[in-house]
Short mmCIF file of C-alpha atoms and ligand atoms in Angstrom, two decimals:
data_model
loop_
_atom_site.label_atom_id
_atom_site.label_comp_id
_atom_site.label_asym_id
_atom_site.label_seq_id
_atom_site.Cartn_x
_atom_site.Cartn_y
_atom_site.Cartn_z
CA UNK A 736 -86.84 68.48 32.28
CA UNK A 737 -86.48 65.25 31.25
CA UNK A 738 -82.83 65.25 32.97
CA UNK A 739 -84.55 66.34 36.13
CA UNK A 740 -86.73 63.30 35.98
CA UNK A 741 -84.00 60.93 35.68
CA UNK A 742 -81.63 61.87 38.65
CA UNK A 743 -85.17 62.16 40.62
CA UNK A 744 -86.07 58.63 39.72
CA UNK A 745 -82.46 57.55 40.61
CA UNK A 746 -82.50 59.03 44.01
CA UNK A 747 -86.29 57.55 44.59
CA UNK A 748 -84.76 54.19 43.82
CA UNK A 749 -82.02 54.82 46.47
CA UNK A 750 -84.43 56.28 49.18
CA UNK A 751 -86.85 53.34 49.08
CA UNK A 752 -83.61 50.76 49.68
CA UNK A 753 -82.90 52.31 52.45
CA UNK A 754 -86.01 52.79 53.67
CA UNK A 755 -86.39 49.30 53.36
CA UNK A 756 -83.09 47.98 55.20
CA UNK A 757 -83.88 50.56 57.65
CA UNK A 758 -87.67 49.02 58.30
CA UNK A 759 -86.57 45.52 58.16
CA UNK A 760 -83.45 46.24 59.86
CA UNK A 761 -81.22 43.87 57.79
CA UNK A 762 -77.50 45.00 55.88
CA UNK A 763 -76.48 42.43 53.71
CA UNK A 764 -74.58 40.27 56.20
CA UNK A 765 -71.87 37.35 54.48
CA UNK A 766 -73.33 34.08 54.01
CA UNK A 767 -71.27 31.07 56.06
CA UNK A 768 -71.48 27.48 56.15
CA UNK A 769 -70.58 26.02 59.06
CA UNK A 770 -69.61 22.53 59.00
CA UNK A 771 -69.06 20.42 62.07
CA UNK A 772 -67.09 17.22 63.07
CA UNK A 773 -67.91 16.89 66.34
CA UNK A 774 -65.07 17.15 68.93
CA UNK A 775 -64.68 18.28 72.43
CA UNK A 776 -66.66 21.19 71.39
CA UNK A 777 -69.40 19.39 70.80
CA UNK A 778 -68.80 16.99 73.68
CA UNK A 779 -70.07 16.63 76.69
CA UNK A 780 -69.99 15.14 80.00
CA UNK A 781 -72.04 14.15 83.40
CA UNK A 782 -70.41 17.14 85.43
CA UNK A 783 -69.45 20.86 85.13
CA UNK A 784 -66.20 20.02 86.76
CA UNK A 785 -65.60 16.74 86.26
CA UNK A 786 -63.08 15.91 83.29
CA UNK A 787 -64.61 12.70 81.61
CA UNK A 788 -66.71 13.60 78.94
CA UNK A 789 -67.74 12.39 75.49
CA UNK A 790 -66.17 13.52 71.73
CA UNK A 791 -69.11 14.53 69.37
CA UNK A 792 -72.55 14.32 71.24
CA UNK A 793 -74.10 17.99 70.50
CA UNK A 794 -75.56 18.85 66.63
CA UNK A 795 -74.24 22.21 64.78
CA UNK A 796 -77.76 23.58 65.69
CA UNK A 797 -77.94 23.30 68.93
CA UNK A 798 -74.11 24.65 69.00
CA UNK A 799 -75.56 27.72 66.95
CA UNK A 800 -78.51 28.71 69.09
CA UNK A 801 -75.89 28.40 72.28
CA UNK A 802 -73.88 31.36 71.19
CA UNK A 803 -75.61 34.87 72.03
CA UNK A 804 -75.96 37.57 68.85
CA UNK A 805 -74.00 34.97 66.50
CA UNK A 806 -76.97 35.69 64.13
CA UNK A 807 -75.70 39.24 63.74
CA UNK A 808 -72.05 38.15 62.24
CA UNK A 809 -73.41 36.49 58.98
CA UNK A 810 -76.25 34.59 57.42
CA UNK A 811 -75.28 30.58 59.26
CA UNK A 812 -75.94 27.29 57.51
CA UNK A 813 -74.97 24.28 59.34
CA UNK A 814 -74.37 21.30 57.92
CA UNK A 815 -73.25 17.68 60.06
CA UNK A 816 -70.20 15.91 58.13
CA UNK A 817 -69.53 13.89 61.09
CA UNK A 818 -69.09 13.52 64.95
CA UNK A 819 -66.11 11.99 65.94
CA UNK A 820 -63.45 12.75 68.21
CA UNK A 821 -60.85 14.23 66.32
CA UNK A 822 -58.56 10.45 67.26
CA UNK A 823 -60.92 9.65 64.48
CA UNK A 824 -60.60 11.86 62.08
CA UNK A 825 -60.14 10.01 58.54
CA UNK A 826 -58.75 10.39 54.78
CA UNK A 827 -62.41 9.62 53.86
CA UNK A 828 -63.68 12.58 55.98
CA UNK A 829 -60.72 14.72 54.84
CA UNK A 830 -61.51 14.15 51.19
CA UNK A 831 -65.62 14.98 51.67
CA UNK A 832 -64.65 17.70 54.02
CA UNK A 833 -62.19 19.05 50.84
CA UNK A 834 -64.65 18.02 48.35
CA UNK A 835 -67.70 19.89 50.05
CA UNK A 836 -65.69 22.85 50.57
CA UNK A 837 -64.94 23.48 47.16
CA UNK A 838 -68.11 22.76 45.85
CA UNK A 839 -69.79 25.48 48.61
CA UNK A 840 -66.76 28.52 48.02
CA UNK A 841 -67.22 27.89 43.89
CA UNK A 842 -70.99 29.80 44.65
CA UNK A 843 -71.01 33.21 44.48
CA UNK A 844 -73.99 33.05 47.73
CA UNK A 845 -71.29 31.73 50.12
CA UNK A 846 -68.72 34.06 51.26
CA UNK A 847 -66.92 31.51 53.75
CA UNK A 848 -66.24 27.85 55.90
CA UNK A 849 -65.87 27.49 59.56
CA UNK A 850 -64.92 23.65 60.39
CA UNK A 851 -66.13 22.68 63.89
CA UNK A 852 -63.31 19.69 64.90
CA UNK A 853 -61.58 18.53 67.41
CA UNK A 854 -58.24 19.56 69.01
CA UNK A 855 -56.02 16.35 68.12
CA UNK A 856 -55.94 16.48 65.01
CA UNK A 857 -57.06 19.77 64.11
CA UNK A 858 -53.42 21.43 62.93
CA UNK A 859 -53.89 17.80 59.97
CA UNK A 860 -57.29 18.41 58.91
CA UNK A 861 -56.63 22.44 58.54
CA UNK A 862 -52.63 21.66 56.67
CA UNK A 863 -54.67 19.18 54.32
CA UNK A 864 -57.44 21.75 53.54
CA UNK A 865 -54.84 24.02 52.97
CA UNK A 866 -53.22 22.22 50.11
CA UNK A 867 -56.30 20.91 48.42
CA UNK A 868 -58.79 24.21 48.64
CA UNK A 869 -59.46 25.98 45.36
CA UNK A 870 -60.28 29.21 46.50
CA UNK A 871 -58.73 32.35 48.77
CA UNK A 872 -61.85 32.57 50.33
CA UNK A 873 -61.81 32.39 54.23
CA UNK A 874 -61.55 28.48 55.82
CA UNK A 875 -61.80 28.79 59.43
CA UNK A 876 -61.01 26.15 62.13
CA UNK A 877 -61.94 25.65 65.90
CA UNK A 878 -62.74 23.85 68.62
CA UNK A 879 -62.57 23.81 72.29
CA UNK A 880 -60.77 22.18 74.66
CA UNK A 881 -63.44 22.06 77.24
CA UNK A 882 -66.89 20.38 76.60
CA UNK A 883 -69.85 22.09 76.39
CA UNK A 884 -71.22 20.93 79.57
CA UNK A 885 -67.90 22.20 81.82
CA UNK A 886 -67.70 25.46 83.67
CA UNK A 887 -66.43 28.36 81.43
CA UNK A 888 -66.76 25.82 78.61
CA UNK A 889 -64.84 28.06 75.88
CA UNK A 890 -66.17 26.64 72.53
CA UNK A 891 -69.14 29.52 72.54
CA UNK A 892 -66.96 32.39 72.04
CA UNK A 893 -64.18 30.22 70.09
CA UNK A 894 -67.41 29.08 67.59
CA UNK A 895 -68.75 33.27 67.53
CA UNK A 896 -64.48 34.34 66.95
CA UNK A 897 -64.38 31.78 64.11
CA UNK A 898 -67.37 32.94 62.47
CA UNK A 899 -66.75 36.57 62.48
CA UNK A 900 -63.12 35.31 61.02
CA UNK A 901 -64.84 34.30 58.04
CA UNK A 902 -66.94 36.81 57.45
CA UNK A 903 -64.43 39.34 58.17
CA UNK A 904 -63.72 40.55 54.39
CA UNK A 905 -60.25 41.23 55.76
CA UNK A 906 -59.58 37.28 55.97
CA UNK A 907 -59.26 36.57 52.06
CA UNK A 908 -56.29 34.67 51.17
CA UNK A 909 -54.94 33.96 54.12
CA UNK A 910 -55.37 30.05 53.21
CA UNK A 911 -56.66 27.70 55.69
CA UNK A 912 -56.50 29.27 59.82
CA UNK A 913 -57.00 27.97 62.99
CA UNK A 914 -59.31 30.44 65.27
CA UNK A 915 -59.04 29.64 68.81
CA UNK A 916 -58.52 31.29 72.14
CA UNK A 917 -58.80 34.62 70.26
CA UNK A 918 -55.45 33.95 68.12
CA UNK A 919 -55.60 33.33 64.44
CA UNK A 920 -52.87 30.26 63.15
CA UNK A 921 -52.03 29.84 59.82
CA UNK A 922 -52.80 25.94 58.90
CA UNK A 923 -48.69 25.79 57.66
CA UNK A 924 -47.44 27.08 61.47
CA UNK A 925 -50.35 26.22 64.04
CA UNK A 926 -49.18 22.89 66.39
CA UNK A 927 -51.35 21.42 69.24
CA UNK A 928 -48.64 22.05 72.53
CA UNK A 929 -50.22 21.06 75.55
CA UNK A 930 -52.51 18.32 76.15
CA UNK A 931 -55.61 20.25 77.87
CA UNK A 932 -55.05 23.75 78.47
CA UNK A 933 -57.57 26.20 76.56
CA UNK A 934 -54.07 28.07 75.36
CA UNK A 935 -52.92 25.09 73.00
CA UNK A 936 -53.16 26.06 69.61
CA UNK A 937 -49.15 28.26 68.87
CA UNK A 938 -47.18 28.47 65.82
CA UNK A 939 -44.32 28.95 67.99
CA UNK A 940 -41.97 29.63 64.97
CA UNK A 941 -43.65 31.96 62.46
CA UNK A 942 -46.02 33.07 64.72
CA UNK A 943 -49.88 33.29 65.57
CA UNK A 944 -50.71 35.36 61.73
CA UNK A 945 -53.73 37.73 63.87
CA UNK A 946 -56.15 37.88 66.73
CA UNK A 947 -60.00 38.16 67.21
CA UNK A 948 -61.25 39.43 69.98
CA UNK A 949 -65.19 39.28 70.60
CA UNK A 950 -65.14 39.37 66.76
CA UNK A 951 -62.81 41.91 66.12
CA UNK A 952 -60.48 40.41 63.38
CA UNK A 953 -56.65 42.18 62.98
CA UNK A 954 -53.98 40.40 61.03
CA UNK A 955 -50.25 40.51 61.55
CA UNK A 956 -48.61 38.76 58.53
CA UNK A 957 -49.49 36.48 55.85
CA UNK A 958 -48.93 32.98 56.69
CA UNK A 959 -45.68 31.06 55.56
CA UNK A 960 -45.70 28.43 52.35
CA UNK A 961 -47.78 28.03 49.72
CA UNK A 962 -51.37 27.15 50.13
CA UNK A 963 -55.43 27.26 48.67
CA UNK A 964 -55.33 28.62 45.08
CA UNK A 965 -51.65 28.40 44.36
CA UNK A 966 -51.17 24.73 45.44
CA UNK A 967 -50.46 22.84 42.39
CA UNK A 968 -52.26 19.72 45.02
CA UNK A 969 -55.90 18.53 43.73
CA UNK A 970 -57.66 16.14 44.95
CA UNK A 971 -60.34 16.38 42.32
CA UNK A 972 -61.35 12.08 41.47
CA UNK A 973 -58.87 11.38 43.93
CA UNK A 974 -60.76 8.75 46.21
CA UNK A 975 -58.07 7.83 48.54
CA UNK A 976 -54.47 8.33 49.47
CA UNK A 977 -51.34 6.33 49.32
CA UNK A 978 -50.62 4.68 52.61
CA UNK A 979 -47.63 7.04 54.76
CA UNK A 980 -46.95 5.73 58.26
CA UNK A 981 -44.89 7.04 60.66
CA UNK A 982 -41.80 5.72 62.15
CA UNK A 983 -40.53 7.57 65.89
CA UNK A 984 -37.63 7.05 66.44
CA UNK A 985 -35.82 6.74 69.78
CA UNK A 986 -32.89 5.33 71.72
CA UNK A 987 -32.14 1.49 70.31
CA UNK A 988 -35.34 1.36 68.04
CA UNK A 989 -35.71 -1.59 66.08
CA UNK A 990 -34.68 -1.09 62.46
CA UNK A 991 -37.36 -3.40 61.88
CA UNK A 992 -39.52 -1.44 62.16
CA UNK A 993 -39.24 0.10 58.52
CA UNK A 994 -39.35 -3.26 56.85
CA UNK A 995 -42.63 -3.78 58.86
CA UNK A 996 -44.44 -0.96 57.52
CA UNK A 997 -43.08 -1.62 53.29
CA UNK A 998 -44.28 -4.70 53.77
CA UNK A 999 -47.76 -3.81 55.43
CA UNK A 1000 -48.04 -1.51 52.12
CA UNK A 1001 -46.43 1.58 52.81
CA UNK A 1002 -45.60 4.05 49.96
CA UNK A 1003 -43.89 6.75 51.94
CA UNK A 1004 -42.86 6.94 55.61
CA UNK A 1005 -42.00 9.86 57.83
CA UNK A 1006 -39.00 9.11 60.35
CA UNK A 1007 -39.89 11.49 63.50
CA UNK A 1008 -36.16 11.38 63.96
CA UNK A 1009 -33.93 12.27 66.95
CA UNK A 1010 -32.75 15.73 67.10
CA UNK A 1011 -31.76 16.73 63.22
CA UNK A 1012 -34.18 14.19 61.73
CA UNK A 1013 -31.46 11.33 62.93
CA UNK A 1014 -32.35 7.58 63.60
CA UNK A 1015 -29.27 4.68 64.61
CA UNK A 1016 -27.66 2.92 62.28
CA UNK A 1017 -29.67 0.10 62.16
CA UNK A 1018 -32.82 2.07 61.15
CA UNK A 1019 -30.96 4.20 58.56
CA UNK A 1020 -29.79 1.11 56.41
CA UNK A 1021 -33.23 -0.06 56.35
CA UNK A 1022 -34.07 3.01 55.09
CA UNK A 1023 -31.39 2.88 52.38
CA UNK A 1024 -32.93 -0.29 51.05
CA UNK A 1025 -36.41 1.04 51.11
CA UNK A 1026 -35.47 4.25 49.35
CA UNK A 1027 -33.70 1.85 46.60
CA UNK A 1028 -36.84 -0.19 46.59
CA UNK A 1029 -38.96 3.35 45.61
CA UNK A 1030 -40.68 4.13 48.66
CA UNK A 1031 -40.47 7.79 49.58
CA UNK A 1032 -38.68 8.56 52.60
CA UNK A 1033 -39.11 11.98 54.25
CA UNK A 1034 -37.15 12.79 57.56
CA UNK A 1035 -39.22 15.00 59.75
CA UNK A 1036 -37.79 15.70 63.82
CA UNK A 1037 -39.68 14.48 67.22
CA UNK A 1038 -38.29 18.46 68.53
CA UNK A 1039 -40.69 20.33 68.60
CA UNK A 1040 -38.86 23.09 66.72
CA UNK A 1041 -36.47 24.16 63.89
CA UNK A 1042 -36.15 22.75 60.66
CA UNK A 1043 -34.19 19.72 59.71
CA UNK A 1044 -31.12 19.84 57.30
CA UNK A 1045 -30.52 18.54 54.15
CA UNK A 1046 -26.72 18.11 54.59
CA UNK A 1047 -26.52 17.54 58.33
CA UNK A 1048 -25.46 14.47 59.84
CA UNK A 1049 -27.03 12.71 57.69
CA UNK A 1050 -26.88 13.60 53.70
CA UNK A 1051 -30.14 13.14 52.20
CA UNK A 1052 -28.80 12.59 48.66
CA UNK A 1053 -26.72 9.35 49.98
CA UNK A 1054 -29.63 7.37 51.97
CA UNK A 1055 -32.50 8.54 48.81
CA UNK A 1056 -34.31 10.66 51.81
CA UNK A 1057 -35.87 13.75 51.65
CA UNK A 1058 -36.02 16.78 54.59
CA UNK A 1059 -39.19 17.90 55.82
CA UNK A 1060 -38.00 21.00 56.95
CA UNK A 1061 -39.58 22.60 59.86
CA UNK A 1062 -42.86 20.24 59.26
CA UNK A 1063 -43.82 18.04 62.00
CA UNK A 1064 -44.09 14.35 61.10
CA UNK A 1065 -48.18 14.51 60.87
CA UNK A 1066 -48.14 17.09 58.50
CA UNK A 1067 -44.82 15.44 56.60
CA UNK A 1068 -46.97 12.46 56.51
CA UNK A 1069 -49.97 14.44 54.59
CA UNK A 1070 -48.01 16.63 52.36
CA UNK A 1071 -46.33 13.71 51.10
CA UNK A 1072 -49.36 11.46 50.64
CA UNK A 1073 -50.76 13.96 48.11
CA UNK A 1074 -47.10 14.42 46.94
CA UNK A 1075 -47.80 10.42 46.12
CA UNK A 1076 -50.59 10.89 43.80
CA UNK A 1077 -47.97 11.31 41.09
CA UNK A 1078 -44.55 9.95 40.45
CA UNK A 1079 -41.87 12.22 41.64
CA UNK A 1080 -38.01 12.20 41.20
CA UNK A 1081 -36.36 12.50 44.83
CA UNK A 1082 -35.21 16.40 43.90
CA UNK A 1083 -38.78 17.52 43.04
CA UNK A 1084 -39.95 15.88 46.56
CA UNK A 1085 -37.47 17.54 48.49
CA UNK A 1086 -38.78 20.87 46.43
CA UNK A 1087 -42.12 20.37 47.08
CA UNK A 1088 -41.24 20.17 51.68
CA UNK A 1089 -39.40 23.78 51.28
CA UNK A 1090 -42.63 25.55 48.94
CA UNK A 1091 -45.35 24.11 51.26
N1 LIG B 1368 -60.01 13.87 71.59
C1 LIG B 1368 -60.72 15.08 71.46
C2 LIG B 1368 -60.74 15.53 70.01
O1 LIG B 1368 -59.76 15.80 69.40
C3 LIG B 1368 -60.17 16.02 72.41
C4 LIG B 1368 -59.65 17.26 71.94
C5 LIG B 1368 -60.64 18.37 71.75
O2 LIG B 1368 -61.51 18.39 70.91
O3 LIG B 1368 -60.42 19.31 72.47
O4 LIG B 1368 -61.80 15.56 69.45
#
């Protein structure tokens, strides 16, 4: 009897839940932050087919309310960090941006990010998430490359794709993405290749890791290097970075050039060398004596693709360089600012550009 009683309460208990998710008509949906930057997304301009417009001039709210049935993806919390054009994207931001993002994923009531940012800069701000992040839960990136006042304005659906990315609970530990144009980038592979068509975002090497597709999230392959919650990068008290500029190279540059930037306070500097990570004579004594004077050295390529060698024409090991293997010199340049927050020998630098 009293056995009868129990399963009876039980199934009571059960009936009246879904009773009540069937009256209210809510399932539990994932909670996501949203936090926007600005960018073309949020930009706008005096004509639907004009191309001036302005970086950063609509608020994440009105953004939200502009994409139809968002609402039914996930519970949305928007929050302003900034509204620049992504030209002016910042360490500063990057750090609160970082620093936020932990603080929001370490709560059990938020199930993912999406960054609102734009398209310049994007591939930095989602590599330096992906280094400093604590946690495998879903980081999502996007923009548009069209304002929101232009015909067929794409950052609607790119903003709806992104969110369902991160509430998709396929997307865990997939480290920081890149959601745009309904192709999911790994932050390690995704590069910006054309100036202002909506098809930009690639990772022409590894390739795009999934799609969405009016919020239908697949994934392909896990991304490549490591990222999020086993980078051995924190940024936790860090308040700033050590200054890494960035040297391209060309036909007859001035080897000056390198003494200019050690003595404007440089700690590290990328050479976005010719072909192999290469740069003329001139240049590559100056960066002999810099090396011997302990600033880091990393030689990244102005090709777009394939990585660049340690033994190659040039032998790292003689000039104190480092290779940044198939990273582009923006990303070399962030990868080894953080590298910079501790002393390194040459060896464990050049370990660190192959793991990440
Ligand atoms: N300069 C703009 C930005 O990066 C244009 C790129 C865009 O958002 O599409 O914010």
């Amino acid at each position: 009897m009293k056995k009868i009683s129990f399963y009876a309460s039980n199934f009571l208990v059960v009936m009246l839940l879904v009773a009540s998710t069937i009256v209210t008509g809510q399932t539990k949906l994932p909670n996501i932050v949203i936090l926007a930057t600005g960018g073309t997304i949020a930009g706008a301009g005096a004509s639907a087919t004009g191309s001036a417009y302005t970086s950063g001039q609509v608020k994440i709210d009105a953004m939200i309310d502009a994409v139809p049935n968002i609402r039914q993806l996930a519970n949305l919390k928007g929050e302003q960090v900034a509204n620049v054009g992504s030209q002016d994207m910042s360490v500063k931001v990057w750090l609160d941006v970082a620093n936020r993002i932990n603080t929001l994923l370490a709560s059990k009531d938020v199930d993912g990010i999406v960054i609102t940012h734009g398209t310049d800069t994007q591939e930095e701000t989602a590599y330096f998430l992906n280094l400093v992040v604590k946690s495998d839960k879903p980081v999502v990136l996007t923009g548009s490359m069209r304002p929101s006042t232009a015909l067929s304005a794409e950052g609607p659906l790119n903003l709806y794709n992104a969110v369902a990315v991160a509430a998709s609970p396929k997307s865990k530990g997939y480290g920081v993405m890149v959601a745009m144009n309904d192709e999911i980038h790994s932050a390690h592979s995704v590069k910006k290749m054309m100036t202002t068509p909506v098809q930009t975002f690639q990772s022409p090497e590894e390739g795009m890791i999934g799609s969405v597709v009016f919020g239908e999230v697949d994934f392909f392959h896990k991304p490549h290097g490591l990222h999020t919650t086993s980078s051995e990068f924190s940024i936790d008290g860090v308040k700033s970075l050590p200054r890494v500029d960035i040297l391209y190279a060309c036909a007859d540059s001035s080897p000056d050039l390198v003494d200019l930037m050690v003595k404007a306070g440089a700690k590290g500097i990328v050479i976005a060398g010719v072909g192999d990570g290469n740069m003329n004579a001139g240049t590559l004594e100056a960066v002999k004596k810099a090396t011997k004077a302990g600033v880091a050295v990393v030689r990244a390529s102005r090709v777009p693709l394939g990585a660049v060698l340690i033994k190659g024409e040039i032998v790292d090991a003689d000039y104190g360089t480092v290779s940044a293997d198939e990273l582009n010199p923006q990303k070399a340049r962030i990868l080894l600012m953080l590298s910079l927050l501790k002393d390194r020998s040459r060896e464990d630098l050049q370990r660190v550009f192959i793991e990440y």
